[in-house]
Short mmCIF file of C-alpha atoms in Angstrom, two decimals:
data_model
loop_
_atom_site.label_atom_id
_atom_site.label_comp_id
_atom_site.label_asym_id
_atom_site.label_seq_id
_atom_site.Cartn_x
_atom_site.Cartn_y
_atom_site.Cartn_z
CA MET A 1 -13.63 9.25 21.02
CA THR A 2 -10.04 10.33 20.35
CA GLN A 3 -8.62 13.11 22.49
CA TYR A 4 -5.42 15.02 21.70
CA PHE A 5 -3.25 17.00 24.10
CA THR A 6 -0.36 19.38 23.64
CA VAL A 7 2.26 18.27 26.15
CA SER A 8 5.23 20.02 27.70
CA GLY A 9 6.91 17.97 30.37
CA SER A 10 4.25 17.03 32.90
CA ASP A 11 1.72 19.54 31.50
CA ALA A 12 -0.96 18.35 29.08
CA VAL A 13 -3.28 20.91 27.48
CA PRO A 14 -6.32 19.48 25.66
CA GLN A 15 -6.84 20.34 22.01
CA ARG A 16 -10.30 21.21 20.79
CA SER A 17 -11.99 19.17 18.08
CA THR A 18 -12.77 21.11 14.91
CA THR A 19 -13.76 20.44 11.30
CA MET A 20 -12.40 21.25 7.87
CA GLN A 21 -15.41 23.42 7.15
CA ALA A 22 -14.97 25.40 10.36
CA GLU A 23 -11.31 25.99 9.54
CA GLY A 24 -11.97 26.93 5.90
CA LEU A 25 -10.10 23.88 4.55
CA ARG A 26 -10.94 22.19 1.25
CA GLU A 27 -10.66 18.69 -0.20
CA VAL A 28 -8.38 19.38 -3.16
CA ASP A 29 -6.35 22.27 -1.75
CA HIS A 30 -5.69 20.74 1.64
CA LEU A 31 -6.84 17.14 2.34
CA GLU A 32 -5.54 15.86 -1.00
CA GLN A 33 -2.20 17.60 -0.52
CA TRP A 34 -1.73 16.08 2.94
CA ILE A 35 -2.22 12.58 1.54
CA VAL A 36 -0.04 13.13 -1.53
CA ALA A 37 2.75 14.29 0.79
CA HIS A 38 2.18 11.28 3.06
CA PRO A 39 0.83 8.36 0.97
CA GLU A 40 1.48 6.03 3.91
CA ILE A 41 -1.95 7.22 5.11
CA LEU A 42 -3.32 4.92 2.41
CA GLY A 43 -0.97 2.05 3.25
CA ASP A 44 2.73 1.55 3.83
CA ASP A 45 3.36 0.40 0.25
CA VAL A 46 1.29 2.91 -1.76
CA MET A 47 2.78 5.36 -4.26
CA ILE A 48 0.84 8.17 -5.96
CA VAL A 49 0.14 7.62 -9.66
CA SER A 50 -2.00 10.70 -10.32
CA THR A 51 -4.49 13.12 -8.80
CA GLN A 52 -7.74 14.59 -10.11
CA PHE A 53 -7.67 12.21 -13.07
CA ALA A 54 -10.58 12.85 -15.44
CA ARG A 55 -9.56 11.53 -18.88
CA TRP A 56 -12.05 8.70 -19.46
CA GLN A 57 -13.12 7.73 -22.96
CA SER A 58 -14.73 4.67 -24.52
CA ALA A 59 -13.61 3.04 -27.77
CA ALA A 60 -16.60 4.71 -29.41
CA GLY A 61 -15.37 8.12 -28.32
CA ASP A 62 -17.84 8.65 -25.48
CA LEU A 63 -16.48 10.80 -22.65
CA ALA A 64 -17.24 10.48 -18.94
CA ALA A 65 -17.18 13.50 -16.64
CA GLU A 66 -15.76 11.65 -13.64
CA ARG A 67 -12.87 13.05 -11.60
CA LEU A 68 -10.91 10.61 -9.44
CA ASP A 69 -9.36 12.33 -6.42
CA ILE A 70 -6.25 10.18 -6.05
CA LEU A 71 -5.02 7.17 -7.99
CA GLY A 72 -2.32 5.10 -6.31
CA LEU A 73 -0.50 1.80 -6.79
CA ASP A 74 0.48 -0.69 -4.10
CA SER A 75 3.49 -2.97 -4.18
CA GLN A 76 1.38 -5.94 -5.32
CA GLY A 77 0.48 -4.06 -8.51
CA ARG A 78 -3.09 -3.28 -7.47
CA PRO A 79 -4.42 0.19 -8.32
CA VAL A 80 -5.61 2.14 -5.28
CA VAL A 81 -8.71 4.25 -5.90
CA VAL A 82 -9.06 7.03 -3.33
CA GLU A 83 -12.19 9.09 -2.78
CA LEU A 84 -11.95 12.09 -0.44
CA LYS A 85 -14.73 13.83 1.45
CA ARG A 86 -14.80 16.93 3.58
CA GLY A 87 -17.26 15.86 6.24
CA GLY A 88 -19.23 12.75 5.28
CA ASP A 89 -21.37 11.59 2.35
CA LYS A 90 -23.76 8.64 2.31
CA ARG A 91 -22.97 8.07 -1.40
CA VAL A 92 -19.18 8.16 -1.17
CA HIS A 93 -18.86 4.41 -1.76
CA LEU A 94 -21.00 4.55 -4.91
CA GLN A 95 -18.71 7.14 -6.47
CA ALA A 96 -15.66 5.10 -5.57
CA LEU A 97 -17.12 1.92 -7.09
CA THR A 98 -17.62 3.76 -10.38
CA TYR A 99 -14.01 4.90 -10.37
CA ALA A 100 -12.80 1.39 -9.50
CA ALA A 101 -14.75 -0.07 -12.43
CA LEU A 102 -13.11 2.46 -14.75
CA VAL A 103 -9.62 1.94 -13.35
CA ALA A 104 -9.95 -1.87 -13.56
CA ARG A 105 -9.79 -1.56 -17.35
CA PHE A 106 -6.36 0.07 -17.30
CA THR A 107 -3.33 -1.80 -18.55
CA ALA A 108 0.05 -1.32 -16.91
CA GLU A 109 1.07 0.79 -19.91
CA ASP A 110 -2.03 2.96 -19.45
CA LEU A 111 -1.06 3.61 -15.85
CA GLY A 112 2.47 4.45 -16.98
CA ALA A 113 1.13 7.09 -19.35
CA VAL A 114 -1.12 8.52 -16.61
CA HIS A 115 1.83 8.68 -14.21
CA ALA A 116 4.05 10.36 -16.80
CA ALA A 117 1.41 13.06 -17.34
CA TYR A 118 1.19 13.55 -13.58
CA LEU A 119 4.96 13.97 -13.28
CA LYS A 120 5.14 16.48 -16.12
CA THR A 121 6.49 19.88 -15.05
CA SER A 122 7.78 22.98 -16.79
CA GLU A 123 11.29 21.51 -16.53
CA ALA A 124 10.70 17.85 -17.30
CA GLU A 125 8.40 15.84 -19.53
CA PRO A 126 8.81 12.10 -18.84
CA THR A 127 7.64 9.68 -21.51
CA PRO A 128 4.92 7.08 -20.91
CA ALA A 129 7.69 4.45 -20.96
CA GLU A 130 9.51 6.30 -18.19
CA GLY A 131 6.28 6.55 -16.18
CA TYR A 132 5.74 2.82 -16.62
CA ALA A 133 9.33 2.10 -15.51
CA ARG A 134 8.78 4.04 -12.28
CA LEU A 135 5.64 2.06 -11.51
CA LEU A 136 7.30 -1.24 -12.38
CA GLU A 137 10.11 -0.44 -9.97
CA HIS A 138 7.53 0.00 -7.21
CA VAL A 139 5.80 -3.34 -7.85
CA ASP A 140 7.17 -6.21 -5.80
CA GLY A 141 7.92 -8.96 -8.31
CA GLU A 142 6.17 -9.62 -11.61
CA TRP A 143 3.25 -7.28 -12.37
CA ASP A 144 0.31 -9.64 -12.70
CA PRO A 145 -2.55 -8.39 -14.94
CA LYS A 146 -5.01 -10.03 -12.51
CA ALA A 147 -3.90 -7.58 -9.83
CA LEU A 148 -4.56 -4.63 -12.14
CA ALA A 149 -8.15 -5.77 -12.58
CA ARG A 150 -8.82 -5.75 -8.82
CA PRO A 151 -8.37 -2.22 -7.48
CA ARG A 152 -8.34 -1.42 -3.79
CA ILE A 153 -10.78 1.29 -2.76
CA VAL A 154 -9.88 3.68 0.06
CA LEU A 155 -12.55 6.09 1.31
CA VAL A 156 -11.24 9.03 3.35
CA ALA A 157 -13.74 11.16 5.28
CA GLU A 158 -14.28 12.99 8.55
CA HIS A 159 -17.10 10.59 9.38
CA PHE A 160 -18.92 7.70 7.74
CA PRO A 161 -22.72 7.32 7.84
CA SER A 162 -23.97 3.93 8.98
CA GLN A 163 -25.26 3.02 5.51
CA VAL A 164 -21.75 3.45 4.07
CA LEU A 165 -20.15 1.16 6.65
CA THR A 166 -22.94 -1.40 6.21
CA THR A 167 -22.46 -1.47 2.44
CA VAL A 168 -18.66 -1.61 2.73
CA SER A 169 -18.89 -4.55 5.12
CA TRP A 170 -21.27 -6.38 2.79
CA LEU A 171 -19.09 -5.75 -0.28
CA ASN A 172 -15.95 -6.97 1.43
CA ASP A 173 -17.63 -10.12 2.72
CA ARG A 174 -19.58 -11.09 -0.40
CA SER A 175 -16.96 -10.29 -3.05
CA ALA A 176 -14.47 -12.77 -1.55
CA GLY A 177 -11.52 -10.45 -2.06
CA LEU A 178 -12.39 -9.32 -5.58
CA VAL A 179 -13.45 -5.94 -4.20
CA THR A 180 -11.77 -4.54 -1.09
CA VAL A 181 -12.93 -1.29 0.43
CA GLU A 182 -11.17 0.48 3.32
CA CYS A 183 -12.47 3.40 5.34
CA VAL A 184 -9.98 5.91 6.73
CA GLN A 185 -11.41 8.51 9.09
CA TYR A 186 -9.61 11.73 9.94
CA SER A 187 -10.02 14.12 12.85
CA LEU A 188 -8.91 17.74 13.14
CA PHE A 189 -7.90 19.46 16.36
CA THR A 190 -6.89 23.00 17.20
CA SER A 191 -4.78 24.26 20.06
CA GLY A 192 -6.86 27.44 20.22
CA ALA A 193 -5.57 30.95 20.87
CA PRO A 194 -3.00 32.30 20.73
CA SER A 195 -1.19 29.88 18.38
CA ASN A 196 -4.27 28.27 16.76
CA THR A 197 -2.14 25.34 15.66
CA LEU A 198 -4.03 22.66 13.73
CA SER A 199 -3.28 18.95 13.85
CA VAL A 200 -4.87 16.05 11.99
CA GLY A 201 -4.98 12.34 12.72
CA PHE A 202 -5.90 9.50 10.33
CA SER A 203 -7.12 6.08 11.42
CA ARG A 204 -8.41 3.12 9.45
CA ILE A 205 -11.79 2.20 10.92
CA TRP A 206 -12.66 -0.48 8.38
CA PRO A 207 -11.66 -3.24 8.15
CA VAL A 208 -10.94 -3.40 11.85
CA ASP A 209 -8.73 -6.48 11.60
CA ASP A 210 -6.70 -8.43 9.06
CA LEU A 211 -9.03 -8.61 6.06
CA ASP A 212 -7.49 -11.79 4.66
CA ASP A 213 -8.50 -13.69 7.79
CA ARG A 214 -12.19 -12.79 7.33
CA LEU A 215 -12.89 -13.02 3.61
CA LEU A 216 -15.24 -15.71 2.31
CA ALA A 217 -13.69 -18.29 0.01
CA PRO A 218 -14.73 -17.84 -3.64
CA ARG A 219 -16.49 -20.75 -5.32
CA ILE A 220 -14.81 -20.43 -8.71
CA ALA A 221 -11.36 -22.01 -8.92
CA GLU A 222 -9.90 -19.24 -11.07
CA GLU A 223 -11.05 -16.54 -8.66
CA ARG A 224 -9.74 -18.54 -5.69
CA GLU A 225 -6.31 -18.72 -7.34
CA ALA A 226 -6.33 -14.97 -8.00
CA ARG A 227 -7.28 -14.21 -4.40
CA GLU A 228 -4.64 -16.57 -3.00
CA ASP A 229 -2.01 -15.01 -5.25
CA ILE A 230 -2.89 -11.51 -4.08
CA ALA A 231 -2.91 -12.68 -0.46
CA GLU A 232 0.55 -14.22 -0.86
CA ARG A 233 1.89 -11.05 -2.48
CA SER A 234 0.48 -8.87 0.29
CA ARG A 235 1.68 -11.02 3.20
CA GLY A 236 5.33 -9.98 2.86
CA PRO A 237 4.62 -6.23 3.00
CA ARG A 238 2.33 -6.71 6.04
CA VAL A 239 5.02 -8.68 7.87
CA ALA A 240 7.67 -6.05 7.11
CA SER A 241 5.36 -3.22 8.18
CA ILE A 242 4.56 -4.84 11.54
CA ALA A 243 8.23 -5.59 12.18
CA VAL A 244 9.35 -2.05 11.39
CA ARG A 245 6.57 -0.18 13.15
CA ASN A 246 7.01 -2.17 16.35
CA GLY A 247 10.81 -2.22 16.37
CA LEU A 248 10.96 -6.01 16.32
CA ILE A 249 14.30 -5.97 14.49
CA PRO A 250 16.87 -3.28 15.34
CA VAL A 251 17.60 -0.72 12.64
CA GLY A 252 21.06 -1.46 11.29
CA ALA A 253 20.89 -5.18 12.12
CA GLU A 254 22.13 -7.70 9.57
CA VAL A 255 19.55 -10.11 8.16
CA THR A 256 20.38 -13.15 6.06
CA LEU A 257 18.67 -15.05 3.26
CA ASN A 258 17.70 -18.66 3.91
CA LEU A 259 15.84 -20.23 0.98
CA ASN A 260 15.75 -23.78 2.35
CA LYS A 261 12.25 -25.35 2.16
CA TYR A 262 10.86 -22.47 0.11
CA ILE A 263 12.38 -23.05 -3.33
CA GLY A 264 13.97 -25.85 -5.36
CA GLY A 265 17.17 -27.44 -4.10
CA ASP A 266 19.11 -26.55 -7.24
CA VAL A 267 18.28 -22.88 -6.76
CA VAL A 268 19.25 -23.04 -3.08
CA ALA A 269 22.60 -24.61 -4.00
CA ALA A 270 23.28 -21.97 -6.66
CA VAL A 271 22.45 -19.13 -4.27
CA GLU A 272 24.58 -20.58 -1.47
CA GLU A 273 27.54 -20.92 -3.83
CA TRP A 274 27.05 -17.35 -5.03
CA LYS A 275 26.97 -16.15 -1.41
CA ARG A 276 30.22 -17.97 -0.64
CA ASN A 277 31.85 -16.32 -3.66
CA ASN A 278 30.42 -12.90 -2.78
CA PRO A 279 30.40 -12.74 1.04
CA GLU A 280 30.15 -8.94 1.02
CA LEU A 281 26.77 -9.28 -0.76
CA SER A 282 25.41 -12.21 1.23
CA TYR A 283 23.44 -10.17 3.76
CA ALA A 284 21.12 -7.15 4.00
CA VAL A 285 20.78 -4.39 6.57
CA TRP A 286 17.42 -3.77 8.28
CA GLY A 287 16.06 -0.21 8.02
CA ASP A 288 13.05 1.85 9.05
CA ASP A 289 10.98 1.89 5.82
CA PRO A 290 7.84 -0.24 6.44
CA ALA A 291 7.45 -1.10 2.75
CA LYS A 292 11.12 -1.51 1.78
CA PRO A 293 13.09 -2.23 4.95
CA LEU A 294 16.21 -3.74 3.38
CA ALA A 295 19.43 -2.05 2.29
CA TRP A 296 21.93 -4.15 0.35
CA PRO A 297 25.66 -3.55 -0.12
CA GLY A 298 25.32 -4.46 -3.79
CA ASP A 299 23.14 -1.40 -4.46
CA PRO A 300 23.56 0.87 -1.41
CA ASP A 301 21.47 3.76 -2.75
CA LYS A 302 18.38 1.59 -3.22
CA ARG A 303 15.92 0.13 -0.72
CA PHE A 304 14.27 -3.26 -1.22
CA SER A 305 11.20 -5.10 -0.03
CA LEU A 306 11.76 -8.57 1.43
CA THR A 307 10.52 -10.33 -1.70
CA ARG A 308 12.23 -8.07 -4.22
CA LEU A 309 15.72 -8.47 -2.75
CA ALA A 310 15.32 -12.25 -2.42
CA LYS A 311 14.38 -12.45 -6.11
CA HIS A 312 17.24 -10.13 -7.05
CA ILE A 313 19.78 -12.33 -5.30
CA ILE A 314 18.37 -15.44 -6.98
CA THR A 315 18.79 -13.87 -10.42
CA SER A 316 22.25 -12.61 -9.44
CA ALA A 317 23.14 -16.25 -8.79
CA GLY A 318 22.21 -17.05 -12.38
CA ARG A 319 18.79 -18.56 -11.76
CA PRO A 320 15.43 -17.45 -13.23
CA GLU A 321 13.33 -15.12 -11.11
CA PRO A 322 10.62 -17.12 -9.31
CA ALA A 323 7.01 -16.05 -9.81
CA SER A 324 6.51 -15.75 -6.06
CA ILE A 325 8.47 -16.24 -2.88
CA PRO A 326 7.48 -15.73 0.79
CA GLY A 327 9.74 -12.78 1.63
CA GLY A 328 8.95 -12.81 5.34
CA ASP A 329 9.88 -16.49 5.60
CA VAL A 330 13.22 -16.44 3.77
CA TRP A 331 14.85 -13.50 5.60
CA THR A 332 16.14 -14.27 9.08
CA TYR A 333 17.42 -12.30 12.06
CA ALA A 334 19.21 -14.02 14.95
CA GLY A 335 18.31 -17.41 13.49
CA ARG A 336 14.55 -16.75 13.14
CA SER A 337 12.52 -15.69 10.13
CA VAL A 338 10.92 -12.26 10.05
CA SER A 339 7.52 -13.96 9.77
CA ALA A 340 8.17 -16.02 12.92
CA ILE A 341 9.27 -12.92 14.83
CA VAL A 342 6.10 -11.09 13.78
CA LYS A 343 3.91 -14.12 14.55
CA ASP A 344 5.23 -14.30 18.11
CA PHE A 345 4.64 -10.58 18.57
CA THR A 346 1.06 -10.61 17.24
CA GLU A 347 0.15 -13.67 19.29
CA GLY A 348 1.75 -12.25 22.42
CA THR A 349 4.20 -15.11 22.86
#
């Protein structure tokens, strides 16, 4: 059981647990708005594509009266299907699976059009192409259609009945990474009179550990390749998030790119020559964004993920962009890769 206290110096006053219903709070008007304002609740690398999306139609013209609470996109190009509940619901996972099946049929261009409609205001009306460009900028590397077909599902509720957690566990284990379902539980607390200040905390209760370490291996070669590709794409963001959230690399520290052993020798030579000719662009500065921790003197107003900046420097050196690259392995601080620093931390060495 989580307990919250309001502290002032050495004084700690306990807060009282409450519920959304007791406080007159609603899913769309309140819970949804909290998450839209702070999408990191869903994951460090998630951006909001749309909310309350309900425009589903088959090629034959059939309509479906389904309303998806939040549609997001992670940096690996996987849609994030979010179902919200005030309280708990033993059927919440069934609703989310329906939405995931619908979303899995989207193309990248479809998502761009959905995002453009979401961004539309009385003062601006972005085109579907502009919506697509914003999503493409968020994706780390090439946007693989296989990632689009495998949405992540995030269930957000005040509590989860046992049958929901049992089904979620079974789906995650048996689908071998083709379906991933996460459960995020939130708790409300009130300070009581006279201020009656409310606070809310979110915690992921499932999966309880690194999902990639637990998933069963698929039997079909094509599906194994897709899962391994998604795992490789997601490893960099996880490494960066752990490093940032635990202060493993000081904010403002210089990190350098070392491609040796991770890409062809001709590319390494081209990049090293480019770095010698452009010393002011040969490093990056570590920041505090868990998803995009790198600032680069070549584009100081932009923030980069580990993989994205490595690929950008490779193309700046006149070489083709690689399909994938282990971002956590190629960036180093004080002579050690970010991945090695994180590995030592997680293993307690």
